PDB file of C-alpha atoms in Angstrom:
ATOM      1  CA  UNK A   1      30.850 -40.383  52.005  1.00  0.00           C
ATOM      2  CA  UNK A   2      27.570 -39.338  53.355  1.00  0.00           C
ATOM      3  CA  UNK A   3      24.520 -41.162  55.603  1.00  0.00           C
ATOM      4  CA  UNK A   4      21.350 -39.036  55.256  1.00  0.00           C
ATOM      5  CA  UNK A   5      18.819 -38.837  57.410  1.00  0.00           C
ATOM      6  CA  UNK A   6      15.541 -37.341  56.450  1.00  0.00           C
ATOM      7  CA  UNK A   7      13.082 -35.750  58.899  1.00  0.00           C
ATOM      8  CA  UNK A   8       9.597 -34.197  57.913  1.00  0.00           C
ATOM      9  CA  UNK A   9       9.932 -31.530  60.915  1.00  0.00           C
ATOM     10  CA  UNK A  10      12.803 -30.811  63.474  1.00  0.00           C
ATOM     11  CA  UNK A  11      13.304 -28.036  66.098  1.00  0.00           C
ATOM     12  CA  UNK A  12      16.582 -28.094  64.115  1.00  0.00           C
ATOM     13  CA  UNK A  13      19.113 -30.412  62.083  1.00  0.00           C
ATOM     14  CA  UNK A  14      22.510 -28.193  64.094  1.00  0.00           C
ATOM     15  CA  UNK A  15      20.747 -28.833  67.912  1.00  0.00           C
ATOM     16  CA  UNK A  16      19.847 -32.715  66.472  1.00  0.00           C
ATOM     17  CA  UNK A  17      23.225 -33.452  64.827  1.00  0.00           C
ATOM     18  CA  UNK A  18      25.632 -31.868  68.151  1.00  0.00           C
ATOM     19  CA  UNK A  19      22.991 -34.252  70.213  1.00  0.00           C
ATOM     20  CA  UNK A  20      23.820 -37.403  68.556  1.00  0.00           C
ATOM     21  CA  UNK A  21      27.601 -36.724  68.079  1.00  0.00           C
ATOM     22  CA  UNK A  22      27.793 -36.246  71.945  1.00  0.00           C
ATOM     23  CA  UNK A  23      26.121 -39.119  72.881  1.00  0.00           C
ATOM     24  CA  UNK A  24      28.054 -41.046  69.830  1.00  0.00           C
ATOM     25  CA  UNK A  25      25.135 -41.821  68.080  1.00  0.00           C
ATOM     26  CA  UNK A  26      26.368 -40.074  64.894  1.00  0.00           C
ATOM     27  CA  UNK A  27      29.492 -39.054  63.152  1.00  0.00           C
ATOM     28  CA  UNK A  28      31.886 -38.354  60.267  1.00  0.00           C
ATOM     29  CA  UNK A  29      30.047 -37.797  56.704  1.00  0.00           C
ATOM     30  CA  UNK A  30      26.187 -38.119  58.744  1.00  0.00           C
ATOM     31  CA  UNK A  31      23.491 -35.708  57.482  1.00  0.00           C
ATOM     32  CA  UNK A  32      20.414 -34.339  59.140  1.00  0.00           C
ATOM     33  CA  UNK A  33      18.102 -32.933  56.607  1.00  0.00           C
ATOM     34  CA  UNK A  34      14.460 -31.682  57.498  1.00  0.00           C
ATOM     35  CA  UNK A  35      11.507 -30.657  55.491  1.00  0.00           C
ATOM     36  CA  UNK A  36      10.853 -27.640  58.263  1.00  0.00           C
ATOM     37  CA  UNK A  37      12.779 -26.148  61.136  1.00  0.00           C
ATOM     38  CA  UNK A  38      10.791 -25.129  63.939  1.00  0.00           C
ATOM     39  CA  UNK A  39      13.618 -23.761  65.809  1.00  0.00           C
ATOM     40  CA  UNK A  40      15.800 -22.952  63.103  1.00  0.00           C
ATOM     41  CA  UNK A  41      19.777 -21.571  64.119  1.00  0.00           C
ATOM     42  CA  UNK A  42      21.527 -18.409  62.560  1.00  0.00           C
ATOM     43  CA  UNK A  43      24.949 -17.024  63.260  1.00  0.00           C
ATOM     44  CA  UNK A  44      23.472 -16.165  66.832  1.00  0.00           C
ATOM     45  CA  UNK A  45      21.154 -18.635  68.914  1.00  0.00           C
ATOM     46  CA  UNK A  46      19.010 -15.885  69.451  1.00  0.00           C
ATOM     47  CA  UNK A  47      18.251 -15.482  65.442  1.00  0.00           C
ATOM     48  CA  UNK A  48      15.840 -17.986  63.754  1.00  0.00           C
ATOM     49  CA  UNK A  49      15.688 -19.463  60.411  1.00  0.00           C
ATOM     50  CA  UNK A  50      11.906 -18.602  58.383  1.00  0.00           C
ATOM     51  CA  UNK A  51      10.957 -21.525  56.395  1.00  0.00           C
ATOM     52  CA  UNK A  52       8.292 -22.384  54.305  1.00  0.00           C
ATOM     53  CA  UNK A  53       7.894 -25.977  54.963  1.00  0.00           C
ATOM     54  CA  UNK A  54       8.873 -28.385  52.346  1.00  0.00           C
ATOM     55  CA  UNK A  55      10.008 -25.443  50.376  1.00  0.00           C
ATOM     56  CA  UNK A  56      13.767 -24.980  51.460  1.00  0.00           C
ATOM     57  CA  UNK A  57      17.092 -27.032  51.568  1.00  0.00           C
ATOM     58  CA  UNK A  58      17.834 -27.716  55.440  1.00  0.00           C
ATOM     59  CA  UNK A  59      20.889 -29.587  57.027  1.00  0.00           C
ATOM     60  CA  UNK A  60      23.812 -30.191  59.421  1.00  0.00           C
ATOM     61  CA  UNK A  61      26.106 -32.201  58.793  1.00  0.00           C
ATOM     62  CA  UNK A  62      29.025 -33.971  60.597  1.00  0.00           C
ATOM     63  CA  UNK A  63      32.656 -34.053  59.805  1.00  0.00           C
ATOM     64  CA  UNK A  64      35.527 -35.506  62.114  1.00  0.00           C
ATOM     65  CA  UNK A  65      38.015 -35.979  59.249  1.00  0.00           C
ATOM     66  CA  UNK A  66      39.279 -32.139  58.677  1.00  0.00           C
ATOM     67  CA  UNK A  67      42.723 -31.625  57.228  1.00  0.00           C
ATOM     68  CA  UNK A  68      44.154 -29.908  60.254  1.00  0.00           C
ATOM     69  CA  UNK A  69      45.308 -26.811  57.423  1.00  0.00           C
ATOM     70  CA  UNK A  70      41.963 -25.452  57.613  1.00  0.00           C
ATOM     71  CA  UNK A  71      39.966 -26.921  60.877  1.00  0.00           C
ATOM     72  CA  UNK A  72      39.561 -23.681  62.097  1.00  0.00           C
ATOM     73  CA  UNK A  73      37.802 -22.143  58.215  1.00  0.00           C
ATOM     74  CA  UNK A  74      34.922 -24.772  57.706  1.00  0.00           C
ATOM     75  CA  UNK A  75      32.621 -22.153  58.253  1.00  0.00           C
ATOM     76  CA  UNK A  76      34.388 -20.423  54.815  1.00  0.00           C
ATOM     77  CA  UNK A  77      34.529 -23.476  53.214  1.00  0.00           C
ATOM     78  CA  UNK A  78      31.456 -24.664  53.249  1.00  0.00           C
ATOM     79  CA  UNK A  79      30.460 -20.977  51.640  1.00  0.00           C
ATOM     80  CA  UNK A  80      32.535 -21.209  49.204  1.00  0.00           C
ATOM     81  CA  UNK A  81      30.756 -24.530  48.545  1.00  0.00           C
ATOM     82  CA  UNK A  82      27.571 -23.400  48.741  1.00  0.00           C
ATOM     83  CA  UNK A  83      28.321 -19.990  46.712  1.00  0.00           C
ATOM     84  CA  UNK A  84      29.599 -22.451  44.030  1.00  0.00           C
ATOM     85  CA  UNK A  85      26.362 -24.299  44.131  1.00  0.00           C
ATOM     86  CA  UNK A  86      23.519 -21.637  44.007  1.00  0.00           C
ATOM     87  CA  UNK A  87      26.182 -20.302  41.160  1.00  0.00           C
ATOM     88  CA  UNK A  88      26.241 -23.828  38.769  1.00  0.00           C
ATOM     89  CA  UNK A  89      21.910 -24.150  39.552  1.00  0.00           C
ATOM     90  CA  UNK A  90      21.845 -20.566  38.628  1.00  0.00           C
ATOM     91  CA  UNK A  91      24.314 -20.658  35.196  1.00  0.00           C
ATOM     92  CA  UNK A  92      22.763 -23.971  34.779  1.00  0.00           C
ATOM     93  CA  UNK A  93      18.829 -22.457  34.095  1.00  0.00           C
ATOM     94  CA  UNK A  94      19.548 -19.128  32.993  1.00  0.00           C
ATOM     95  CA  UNK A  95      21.883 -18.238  29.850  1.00  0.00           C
ATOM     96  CA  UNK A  96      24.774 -15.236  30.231  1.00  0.00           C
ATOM     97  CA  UNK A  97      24.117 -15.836  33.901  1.00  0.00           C
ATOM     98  CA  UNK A  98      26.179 -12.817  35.525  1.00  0.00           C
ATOM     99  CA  UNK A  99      28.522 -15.020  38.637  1.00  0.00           C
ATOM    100  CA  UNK A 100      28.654 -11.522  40.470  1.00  0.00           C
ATOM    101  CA  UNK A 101      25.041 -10.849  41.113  1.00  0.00           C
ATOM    102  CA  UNK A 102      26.019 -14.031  43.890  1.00  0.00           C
ATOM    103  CA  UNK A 103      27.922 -12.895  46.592  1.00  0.00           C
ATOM    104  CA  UNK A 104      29.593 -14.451  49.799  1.00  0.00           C
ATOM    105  CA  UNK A 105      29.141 -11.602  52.507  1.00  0.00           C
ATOM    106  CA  UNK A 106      31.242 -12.613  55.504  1.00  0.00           C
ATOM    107  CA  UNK A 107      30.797 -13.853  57.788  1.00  0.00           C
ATOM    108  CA  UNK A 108      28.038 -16.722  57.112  1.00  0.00           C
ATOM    109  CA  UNK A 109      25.566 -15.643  54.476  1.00  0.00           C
ATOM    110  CA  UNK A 110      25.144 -15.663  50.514  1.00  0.00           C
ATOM    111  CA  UNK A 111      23.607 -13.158  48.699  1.00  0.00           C
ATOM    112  CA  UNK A 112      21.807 -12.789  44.824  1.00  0.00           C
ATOM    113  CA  UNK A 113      21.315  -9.124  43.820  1.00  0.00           C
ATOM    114  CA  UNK A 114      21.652  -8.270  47.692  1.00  0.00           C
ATOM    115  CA  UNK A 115      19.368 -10.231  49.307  1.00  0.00           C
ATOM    116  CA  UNK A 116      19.910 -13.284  51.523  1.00  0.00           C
ATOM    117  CA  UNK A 117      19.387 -16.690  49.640  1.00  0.00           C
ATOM    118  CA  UNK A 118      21.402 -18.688  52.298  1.00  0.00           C
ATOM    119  CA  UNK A 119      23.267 -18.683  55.289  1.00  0.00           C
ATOM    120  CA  UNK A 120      26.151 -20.820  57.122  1.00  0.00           C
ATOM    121  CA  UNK A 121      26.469 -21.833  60.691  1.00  0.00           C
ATOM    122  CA  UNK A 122      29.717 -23.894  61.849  1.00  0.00           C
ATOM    123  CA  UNK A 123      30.293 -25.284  65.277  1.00  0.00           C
ATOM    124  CA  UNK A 124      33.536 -26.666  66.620  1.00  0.00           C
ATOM    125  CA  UNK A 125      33.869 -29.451  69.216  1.00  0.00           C
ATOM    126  CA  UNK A 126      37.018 -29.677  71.206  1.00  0.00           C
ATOM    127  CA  UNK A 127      38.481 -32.021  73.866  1.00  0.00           C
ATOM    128  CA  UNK A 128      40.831 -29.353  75.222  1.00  0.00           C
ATOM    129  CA  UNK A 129      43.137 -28.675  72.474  1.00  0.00           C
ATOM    130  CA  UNK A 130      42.081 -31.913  70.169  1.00  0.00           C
ATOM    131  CA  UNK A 131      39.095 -30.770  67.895  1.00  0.00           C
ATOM    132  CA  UNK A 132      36.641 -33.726  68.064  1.00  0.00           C
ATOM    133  CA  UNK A 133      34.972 -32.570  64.871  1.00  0.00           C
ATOM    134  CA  UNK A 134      32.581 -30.020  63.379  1.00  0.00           C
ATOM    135  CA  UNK A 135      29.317 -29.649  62.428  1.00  0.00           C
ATOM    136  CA  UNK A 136      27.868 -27.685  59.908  1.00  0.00           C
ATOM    137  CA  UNK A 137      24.365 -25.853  59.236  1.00  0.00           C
ATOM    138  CA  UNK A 138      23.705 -25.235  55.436  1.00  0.00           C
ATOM    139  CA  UNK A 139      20.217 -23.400  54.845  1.00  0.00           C
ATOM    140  CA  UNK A 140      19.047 -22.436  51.010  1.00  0.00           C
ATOM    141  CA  UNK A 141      16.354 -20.643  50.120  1.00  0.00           C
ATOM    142  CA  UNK A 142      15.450 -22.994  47.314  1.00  0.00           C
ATOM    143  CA  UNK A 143      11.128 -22.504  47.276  1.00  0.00           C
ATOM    144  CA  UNK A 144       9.820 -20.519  49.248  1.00  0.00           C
ATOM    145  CA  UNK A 145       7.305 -17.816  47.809  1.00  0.00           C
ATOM    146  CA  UNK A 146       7.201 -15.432  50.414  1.00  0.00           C
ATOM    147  CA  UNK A 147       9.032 -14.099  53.470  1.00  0.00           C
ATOM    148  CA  UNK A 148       7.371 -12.868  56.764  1.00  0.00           C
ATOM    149  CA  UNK A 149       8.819  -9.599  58.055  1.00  0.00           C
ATOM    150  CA  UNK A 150      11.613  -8.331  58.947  1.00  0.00           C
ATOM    151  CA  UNK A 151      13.212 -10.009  56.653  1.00  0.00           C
ATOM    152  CA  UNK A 152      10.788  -9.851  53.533  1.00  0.00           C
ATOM    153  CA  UNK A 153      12.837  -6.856  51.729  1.00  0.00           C
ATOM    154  CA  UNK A 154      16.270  -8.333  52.495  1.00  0.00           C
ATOM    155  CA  UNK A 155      16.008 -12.170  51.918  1.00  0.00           C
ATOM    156  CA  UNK A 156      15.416 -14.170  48.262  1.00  0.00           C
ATOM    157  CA  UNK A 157      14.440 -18.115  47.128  1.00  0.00           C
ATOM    158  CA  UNK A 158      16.211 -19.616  43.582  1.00  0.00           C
ATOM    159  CA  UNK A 159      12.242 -19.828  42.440  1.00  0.00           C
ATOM    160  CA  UNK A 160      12.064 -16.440  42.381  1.00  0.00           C
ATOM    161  CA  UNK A 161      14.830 -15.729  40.691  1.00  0.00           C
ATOM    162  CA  UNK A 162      14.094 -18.310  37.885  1.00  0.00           C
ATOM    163  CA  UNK A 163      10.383 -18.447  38.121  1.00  0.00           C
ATOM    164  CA  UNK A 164      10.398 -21.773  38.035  1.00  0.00           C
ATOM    165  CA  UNK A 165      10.369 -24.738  40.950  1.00  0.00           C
ATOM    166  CA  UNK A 166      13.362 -25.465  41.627  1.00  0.00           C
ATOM    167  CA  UNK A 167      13.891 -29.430  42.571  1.00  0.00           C
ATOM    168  CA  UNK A 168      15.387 -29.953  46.638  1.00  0.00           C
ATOM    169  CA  UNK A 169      16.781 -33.154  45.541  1.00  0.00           C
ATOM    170  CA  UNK A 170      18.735 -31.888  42.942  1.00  0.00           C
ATOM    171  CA  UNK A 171      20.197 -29.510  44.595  1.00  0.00           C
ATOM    172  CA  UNK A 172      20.763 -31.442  47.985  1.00  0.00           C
ATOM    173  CA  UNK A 173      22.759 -33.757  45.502  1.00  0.00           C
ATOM    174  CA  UNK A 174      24.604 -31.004  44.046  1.00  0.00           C
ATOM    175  CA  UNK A 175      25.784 -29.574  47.313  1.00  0.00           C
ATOM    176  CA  UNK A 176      27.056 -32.151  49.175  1.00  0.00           C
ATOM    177  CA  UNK A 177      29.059 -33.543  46.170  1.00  0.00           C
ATOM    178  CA  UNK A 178      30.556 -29.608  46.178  1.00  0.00           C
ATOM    179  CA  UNK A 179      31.525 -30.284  49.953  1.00  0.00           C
ATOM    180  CA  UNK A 180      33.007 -33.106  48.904  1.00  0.00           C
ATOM    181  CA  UNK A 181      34.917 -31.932  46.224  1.00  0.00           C
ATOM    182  CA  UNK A 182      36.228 -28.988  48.147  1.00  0.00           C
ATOM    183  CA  UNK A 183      37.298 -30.656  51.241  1.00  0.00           C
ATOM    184  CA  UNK A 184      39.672 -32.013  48.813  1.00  0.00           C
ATOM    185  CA  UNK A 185      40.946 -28.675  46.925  1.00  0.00           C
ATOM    186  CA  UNK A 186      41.116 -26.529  49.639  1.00  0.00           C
ATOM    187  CA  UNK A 187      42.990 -29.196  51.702  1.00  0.00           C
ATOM    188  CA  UNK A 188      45.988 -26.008  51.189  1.00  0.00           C
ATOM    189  CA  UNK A 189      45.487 -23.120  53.565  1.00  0.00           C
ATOM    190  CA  UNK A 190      46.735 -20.636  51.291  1.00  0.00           C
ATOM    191  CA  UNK A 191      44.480 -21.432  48.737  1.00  0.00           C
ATOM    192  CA  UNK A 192      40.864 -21.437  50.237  1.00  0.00           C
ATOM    193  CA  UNK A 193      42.415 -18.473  51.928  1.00  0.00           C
ATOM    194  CA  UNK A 194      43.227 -16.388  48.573  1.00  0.00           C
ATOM    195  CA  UNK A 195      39.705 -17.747  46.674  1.00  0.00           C
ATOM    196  CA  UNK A 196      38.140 -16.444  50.125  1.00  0.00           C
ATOM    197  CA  UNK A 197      39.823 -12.519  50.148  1.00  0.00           C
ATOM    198  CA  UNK A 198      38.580 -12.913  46.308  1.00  0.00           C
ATOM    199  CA  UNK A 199      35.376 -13.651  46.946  1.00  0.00           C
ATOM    200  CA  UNK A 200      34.501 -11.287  49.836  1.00  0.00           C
ATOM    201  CA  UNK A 201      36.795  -8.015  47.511  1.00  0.00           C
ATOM    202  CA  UNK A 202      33.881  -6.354  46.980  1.00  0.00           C
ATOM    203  CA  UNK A 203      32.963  -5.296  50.630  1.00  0.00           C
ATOM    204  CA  UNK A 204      35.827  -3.750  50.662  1.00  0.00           C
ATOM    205  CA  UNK A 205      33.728  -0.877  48.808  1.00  0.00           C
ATOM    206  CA  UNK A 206      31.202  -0.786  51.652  1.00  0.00           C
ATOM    207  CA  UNK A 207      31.048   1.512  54.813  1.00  0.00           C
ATOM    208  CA  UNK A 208      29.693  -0.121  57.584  1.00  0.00           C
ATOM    209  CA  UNK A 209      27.615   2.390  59.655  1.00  0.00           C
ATOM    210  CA  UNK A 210      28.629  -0.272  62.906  1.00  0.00           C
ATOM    211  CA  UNK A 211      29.840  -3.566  63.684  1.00  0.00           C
ATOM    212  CA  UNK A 212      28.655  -5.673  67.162  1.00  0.00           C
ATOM    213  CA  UNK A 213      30.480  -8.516  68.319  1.00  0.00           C
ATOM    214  CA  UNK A 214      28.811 -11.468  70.142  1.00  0.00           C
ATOM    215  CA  UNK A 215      29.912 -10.515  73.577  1.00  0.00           C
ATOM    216  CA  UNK A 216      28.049  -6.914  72.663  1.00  0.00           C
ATOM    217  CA  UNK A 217      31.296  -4.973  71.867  1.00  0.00           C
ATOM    218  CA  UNK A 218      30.232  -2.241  69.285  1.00  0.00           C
ATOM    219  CA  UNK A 219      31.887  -0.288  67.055  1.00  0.00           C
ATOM    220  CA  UNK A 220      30.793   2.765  64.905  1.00  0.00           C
ATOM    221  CA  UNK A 221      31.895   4.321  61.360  1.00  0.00           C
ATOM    222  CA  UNK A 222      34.459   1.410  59.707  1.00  0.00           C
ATOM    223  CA  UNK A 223      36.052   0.581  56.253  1.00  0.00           C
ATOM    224  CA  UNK A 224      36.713  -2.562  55.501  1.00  0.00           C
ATOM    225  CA  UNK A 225      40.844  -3.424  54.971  1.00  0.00           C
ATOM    226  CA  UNK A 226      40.387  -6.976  54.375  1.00  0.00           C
ATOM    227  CA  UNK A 227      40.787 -10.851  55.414  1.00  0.00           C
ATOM    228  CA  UNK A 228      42.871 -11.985  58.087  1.00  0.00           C
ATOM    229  CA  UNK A 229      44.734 -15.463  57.737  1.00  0.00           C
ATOM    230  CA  UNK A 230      42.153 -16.848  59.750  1.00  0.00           C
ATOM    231  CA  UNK A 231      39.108 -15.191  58.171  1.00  0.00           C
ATOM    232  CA  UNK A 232      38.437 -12.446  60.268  1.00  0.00           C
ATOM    233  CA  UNK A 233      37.175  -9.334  59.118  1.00  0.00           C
ATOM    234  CA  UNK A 234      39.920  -6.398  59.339  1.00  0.00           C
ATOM    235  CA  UNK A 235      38.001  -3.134  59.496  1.00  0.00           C
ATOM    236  CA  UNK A 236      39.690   0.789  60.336  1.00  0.00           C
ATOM    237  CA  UNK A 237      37.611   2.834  62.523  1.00  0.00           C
ATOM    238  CA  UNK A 238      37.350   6.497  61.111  1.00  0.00           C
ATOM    239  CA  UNK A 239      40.678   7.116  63.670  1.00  0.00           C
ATOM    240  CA  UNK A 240      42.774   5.022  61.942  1.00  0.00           C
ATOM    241  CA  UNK A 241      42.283   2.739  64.639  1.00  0.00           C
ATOM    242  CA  UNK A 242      42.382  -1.366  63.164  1.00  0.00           C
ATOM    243  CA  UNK A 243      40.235  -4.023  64.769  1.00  0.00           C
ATOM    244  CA  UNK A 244      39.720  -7.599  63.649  1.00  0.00           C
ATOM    245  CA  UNK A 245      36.397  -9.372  64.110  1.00  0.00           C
ATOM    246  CA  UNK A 246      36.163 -12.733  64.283  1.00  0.00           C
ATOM    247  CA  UNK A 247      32.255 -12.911  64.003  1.00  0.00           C
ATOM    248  CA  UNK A 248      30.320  -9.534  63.860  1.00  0.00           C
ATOM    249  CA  UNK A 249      26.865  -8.899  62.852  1.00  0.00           C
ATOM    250  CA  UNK A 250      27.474  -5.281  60.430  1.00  0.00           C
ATOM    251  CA  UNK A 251      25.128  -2.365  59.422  1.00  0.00           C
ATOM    252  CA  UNK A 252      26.167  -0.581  56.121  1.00  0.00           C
ATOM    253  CA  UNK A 253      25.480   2.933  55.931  1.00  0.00           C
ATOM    254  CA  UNK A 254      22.827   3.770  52.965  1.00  0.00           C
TER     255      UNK A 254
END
């Protein structure tokens, strides 16, 4: 299913991969991996990626076959995949291996013991109502020793949680058979939808101190109710007051 393409450096694989699409240089099942991002993409364009170089798992990849049941939750897909995979390399290398100390925090990131180890970025490409395809940005902390600051308290690499190197091949491999597999499985709405709300249950436990919304919308003191159909985050302001957030960068209250 896949065509890889290996690059020692790029500004990054999602800017690379939406460039050749458009042009129709690239398409269904093609992979842009790179040994260092020096323009790396988060959720928002304005947040960058830190990478060690050669130390990290980075790619976008393209897909233009999407059962039309879930076109609209790749994003949650592919972190279900990639929650899946840190959890086999993980249960794989370490014995009693406790699944819950890896979390999927919605919308886009994975967590082990509360810090970031990876983080999800899908974009959609439409001819007006006809979705041309998507393309999706996997990064995994896989190597890296160190983390520069802000971020050096709040983000983790597999090494460091098994002391040991952990091989990029390997785990390249691993993923991308996971996509595979669960492009298949979740081809049912319903189901990647309940494995989803199951997954992101234990937020539901949090209080988020404020939520802001890409266009800047902000909102203050909110509880968490829950998943929407769609994957959007249902949260209560103190009021009683329900909103649902499609994408929302959150701040949980100590």
């Amino acid at each position: 299913m896949w065509t890889i393409h290996h690059y020692d450096e790029l500004p990054s694989t999602q800017t690379l991969a939406r460039s050749l699409f458009d042009e129709g240089k690239a398409g269904h099942g093609d992979v842009f991996i790179a040994a260092h991002q020096s323009s790396g993409r988060g959720q928002y364009v304005w947040r960058m990626w830190d990478d060690e170089p050669g130390a990290n798992l980075l790619l976008s990849f393209i897909l233009t076959d999407v059962p039309a049941a879930i076109c609209d939750m790749m994003q949650f897909l592919a972190g279900l995949s990639v929650l899946s995979t840190i959890r086999s390399i993980l249960d794989r290398e370490l014995r009693s291996f406790d699944h819950n100390r890896v979390k999927l925090k919605w919308p886009n990131d994975i967590l082990i013991d509360g810090k970031k180890v990876s983080g999800v970025l899908s974009e959609a490409i439409w001819a007006g109502q006809t979705l041309k395809g998507v393309i999706i940005g996997i990064g995994i902390n896989v190597n890296q020793d160190s983390f520069t600051d802000p971020v050096a308290s709040k983000a983790t690499a597999l090494k460091q949680i098994l002391s040991e190197t952990v091989p990029l091949q390997q785990t390249c491999d691993l993923l991308l058979a996971t996509i595979e597999y669960t492009l298949k499985h979740y081809s049912d709405r319903a189901k990647l939808c309940a494995d989803l709300r199951s997954e992101l249950e234990w937020m539901e436990s949090l209080s988020v101190e404020s939520a802001t919304t890409p266009d800047g919308t902000s909102f203050s003191s909110l509880t968490i109710k829950g998943i929407s159909d769609a994957g959007a985050l249902i949260v209560q302001t103190s009021g009683g007051v329900e909103h649902v957030l499609q994408s929302a960068t959150l701040h949980f209250s100590s």
